[in-house]
Amino acid sequence: MTHPVRTQWIDIAPGFAGYLALPPAGHGPGLVLFQEIFGVNEHIQGVAQQYALAGFVVLAPDVFWREAPKVELGYEGEDWNRAIALMKAYPTEEALSDIAQTVKVLRGRPEVGGRKVGALGYCMGGRLAIPYAADNPEVRAIVLNYPSIREEQPNEFRPRLGFDTVKELKCATLVIWGGKDTISPLPMQQRVIAGLMSNGQPLEYHFYHDAAHGFMSMEGENHHADITHRLWPITTDFLERYVAEA
C-alpha cells in the first residue's frame, strides 16, 4: 500500500538539505519545521509526515549541515553530548541565513505557490524561529514547543535573546510549555509570555503543570503521551486558522 505522504531530501543550497513531506493532495500551505538539537532524526521526520498528512507542505532544514550533514542523534549518552556540542557551535547569524534560504525554497515550490508560511519549532528550533519571524513578514504564524530560552546575556553566538525578541513579533504565536521545564523554568516562561502579550499580536499559551522539557518526543525520557495527544488538535487548528486560511 502506498503511503499517502511523499517524503524526500531536497537541496536548499549547496551542501544544505532539507527533509520535505508532501500532503496527500500534493499541495498546501507551507510549514517550516525546526528541529531540536538532535538533528532531523526519526522524531522530526515523523512530525513532518504527521503535519503533511494534515495538509501542510513541510520542510525541515538540516541546520547542522556545516558540521554534521543529516546527523540523526538519540537522546542520551554520547549522542546527547554531541547534540549539545553542535548546538553550542551554531550561531544565530548562521541560523537566520539557513532559515531565510529554507523559507525561500519552500515558498518557491509549486506545491506552495509563493504563499506565506508558518513555522513550527521544538526546543532549539523554537528559539531560532523567534528572531527570523520577528524580522520577516512572510511568516504568518509560529508554534513554539518548549523553546529553549534561558536567562543569559547577549553574546556573539546569540546576540538577540528570545525573551526580548518576542516583543518584536508581528505574527500570531502559539507557545507550549511544561511546569517541569528546567531549561526555561516558570519565571522565564512568565517573562516570555509578558513579552508576547506586549507585541499586539494574537497569542495562545498552553501550560501543562506535569510536563518537562521535550515531552512531545516519543524517544525522550520526558515523553508525555497524553498531553502530546491533546495538543495535536490545538496545534493544527491554530495553523489552519492563521496559515492555511490566510
C-alpha positions as MATLAB code, in Angstrom:
seq = 'MTHPVRTQWIDIAPGFAGYLALPPAGHGPGLVLFQEIFGVNEHIQGVAQQYALAGFVVLAPDVFWREAPKVELGYEGEDWNRAIALMKAYPTEEALSDIAQTVKVLRGRPEVGGRKVGALGYCMGGRLAIPYAADNPEVRAIVLNYPSIREEQPNEFRPRLGFDTVKELKCATLVIWGGKDTISPLPMQQRVIAGLMSNGQPLEYHFYHDAAHGFMSMEGENHHADITHRLWPITTDFLERYVAEA';
ca = [
       0.000    0.000    0.000;
       1.357    3.414   -0.980;
       1.783    5.891    1.886;
      -0.367    8.997    1.312;
       2.523   11.286    2.302;
       5.511   11.547   -0.024;
       8.880   12.383    1.530;
      12.327   13.133    0.190;
      15.506   15.031    0.965;
      15.877   18.090   -1.255;
      18.669   20.611   -1.779;
      18.139   24.006   -0.171;
      21.633   25.290   -1.059;
      24.926   23.594   -1.994;
      25.603   21.088    0.786;
      22.472   22.164    2.692;
      19.496   19.800    2.519;
      16.021   19.633    3.953;
      13.502   16.883    4.610;
      10.371   17.540    2.561;
       6.984   15.959    3.278;
       4.141   16.486    0.802;
       0.455   16.114    1.731;
      -1.885   13.640    0.021;
      -3.363   16.450   -2.108;
       0.114   17.228   -3.449;
      -0.116   20.901   -2.474;
      -0.984   23.042    0.528;
       0.190   25.787    2.875;
       3.885   25.772    3.707;
       5.250   24.909    7.129;
       8.913   25.175    8.142;
       9.767   22.606   10.824;
      12.708   23.410   13.087;
      14.435   20.520   14.787;
      15.565   20.003   18.335;
      19.301   19.686   18.951;
      19.257   16.074   17.765;
      19.117   16.675   14.022;
      16.362   15.804   11.580;
      16.053   12.447   13.281;
      13.262    9.869   13.295;
      11.157   12.009   15.628;
      11.362   15.145   13.456;
      10.770   13.166   10.267;
       7.704   11.651   11.911;
       6.434   15.106   12.885;
       6.933   16.290    9.291;
       4.889   13.374    7.994;
       2.178   13.978   10.584;
       1.691   17.604    9.568;
       1.858   16.699    5.889;
      -0.943   14.222    6.468;
      -2.903   17.157    7.930;
      -2.476   19.024    4.634;
       0.737   21.041    5.010;
       3.809   21.080    2.774;
       6.507   20.613    5.396;
      10.215   21.350    5.039;
      12.624   20.549    7.893;
      16.077   22.077    7.250;
      19.171   20.143    8.288;
      20.633   23.056   10.224;
      23.769   21.236   11.379;
      24.819   20.672    7.761;
      28.133   22.504    8.139;
      29.415   20.248   10.928;
      27.412   17.022   10.591;
      25.241   16.696    7.474;
      21.991   14.759    8.021;
      23.024   13.751   11.520;
      20.401   11.797   13.460;
      21.057   11.602   17.178;
      19.454    9.888   20.125;
      18.554   11.423   23.458;
      21.179   10.117   25.850;
      24.839    9.216   26.291;
      27.320   10.268   23.630;
      24.548   11.319   21.269;
      23.337   13.798   23.887;
      26.841   15.190   24.337;
      27.326   15.549   20.604;
      23.965   17.293   20.225;
      24.896   19.824   22.912;
      28.233   20.498   21.180;
      26.548   21.025   17.805;
      24.001   23.393   19.311;
      26.687   25.469   21.049;
      28.646   25.770   17.793;
      25.654   27.020   15.789;
      25.482   30.828   15.891;
      22.276   32.770   15.377;
      23.731   34.505   12.297;
      24.138   31.171   10.512;
      20.720   30.051   11.708;
      18.993   33.116   10.278;
      20.742   32.604    6.938;
      19.689   28.950    6.886;
      16.101   29.826    7.779;
      15.921   32.513    5.083;
      17.091   30.053    2.437;
      14.647   27.425    3.699;
      11.677   29.795    3.580;
      12.663   30.976    0.088;
      12.874   27.411   -1.225;
       9.617   26.374    0.434;
       7.658   29.377   -0.853;
       9.151   28.866   -4.297;
       7.933   25.305   -4.632;
       4.894   24.833   -6.888;
       3.134   22.917   -4.102;
       3.100   26.127   -2.009;
       2.822   28.684   -4.807;
       4.510   31.649   -3.177;
       2.118   31.910   -0.257;
       3.242   32.975    3.175;
       4.219   30.180    5.543;
       4.042   29.040    9.138;
       6.857   27.885   11.391;
       6.932   25.143   13.988;
       9.873   24.631   16.327;
      10.880   22.342   19.155;
      13.418   23.286   21.838;
      16.310   24.938   19.951;
      14.084   25.150   16.892;
      11.527   27.213   18.766;
      14.212   29.606   19.965;
      15.612   30.042   16.444;
      12.204   30.662   14.892;
      11.655   33.778   17.015;
      14.233   36.220   15.567;
      13.519   35.172   11.987;
       9.766   35.566   12.372;
      10.292   38.931   14.086;
      12.081   40.283   11.015;
      10.203   38.614    8.170;
       6.517   39.207    7.436;
       6.275   36.157    5.166;
       5.894   34.102    8.362;
       2.181   34.122    9.187;
       2.326   32.257   12.490;
       4.731   30.332   14.698;
       4.308   27.442   17.095;
       6.895   27.355   19.882;
       7.068   23.974   21.585;
       9.067   24.420   24.807;
      11.508   26.892   23.188;
      14.897   26.760   24.925;
      15.008   30.351   26.168;
      17.464   30.774   29.016;
      18.468   33.510   31.405;
      21.659   34.736   29.718;
      23.427   37.776   28.356;
      23.760   38.570   24.630;
      26.920   37.121   23.083;
      28.411   36.572   19.631;
      26.505   33.324   19.167;
      23.198   34.710   20.479;
      23.156   38.486   20.023;
      19.348   38.573   20.266;
      17.662   36.748   23.113;
      14.220   35.228   22.928;
      12.721   36.916   25.964;
      13.361   40.315   24.341;
      12.849   39.440   20.671;
       9.314   38.106   21.237;
       8.281   41.736   21.747;
       9.093   42.346   18.062;
       6.991   39.521   16.611;
       4.445   40.558   14.010;
       2.613   37.259   13.669;
       0.321   35.015   15.677;
       2.081   32.817   18.238;
       1.170   29.550   19.935;
       3.532   28.721   22.785;
       3.543   25.468   24.746;
       5.488   24.835   27.946;
       5.548   22.455   30.883;
       5.763   23.217   34.569;
       8.753   20.910   34.982;
      10.839   22.506   32.218;
      14.276   23.115   33.748;
      15.727   24.841   30.661;
      13.041   27.532   30.666;
      11.637   27.459   34.221;
       8.415   29.196   35.191;
       9.887   32.680   35.847;
      11.410   32.688   32.351;
       8.172   31.421   30.834;
       6.296   34.253   32.511;
       8.824   36.764   31.196;
       8.420   35.480   27.636;
       4.627   35.461   27.867;
       4.671   39.058   29.109;
       6.799   39.987   26.084;
       4.424   38.207   23.737;
       1.433   39.946   25.270;
       3.091   43.312   24.624;
       3.530   42.866   20.857;
      -0.130   43.271   19.974;
      -0.367   40.020   18.002;
      -2.663   37.032   18.592;
      -1.308   34.780   21.340;
      -2.311   31.351   22.576;
      -0.490   29.870   25.572;
      -0.842   26.318   26.811;
       0.791   25.304   30.089;
       0.930   21.756   31.451;
       1.973   21.511   35.085;
       3.269   17.929   34.925;
       5.208   18.209   31.643;
       9.001   18.502   31.417;
      11.195   19.766   28.586;
      10.952   17.660   25.434;
       7.721   15.961   26.450;
       6.484   15.560   22.854;
       9.347   13.332   21.729;
       8.472    9.654   21.929;
      12.173    8.783   22.100;
      12.962   11.038   25.075;
      12.686   10.144   28.746;
      10.268   13.030   29.366;
       7.672   11.922   26.824;
       4.098   12.580   27.949;
       1.818   10.763   25.522;
      -1.497   12.057   26.877;
      -0.564   15.737   26.693;
       1.029   15.286   23.269;
      -2.173   13.688   22.018;
      -4.311   16.522   23.421;
      -2.110   19.167   21.801;
      -2.451   17.827   18.261;
      -5.908   19.327   17.504;
      -4.920   22.552   19.281;
      -1.826   22.991   17.117;
      -3.425   22.010   13.832;
      -6.419   24.283   14.480;
      -4.067   27.204   15.164;
      -2.088   26.601   11.963;
      -5.197   26.131    9.878;
      -6.644   29.444   11.107;
      -3.515   31.552   10.714;
      -1.659   29.850    7.854;
      -3.946   27.638    5.800;
      -6.829   30.132    5.698;
      -4.633   33.207    5.184;
];
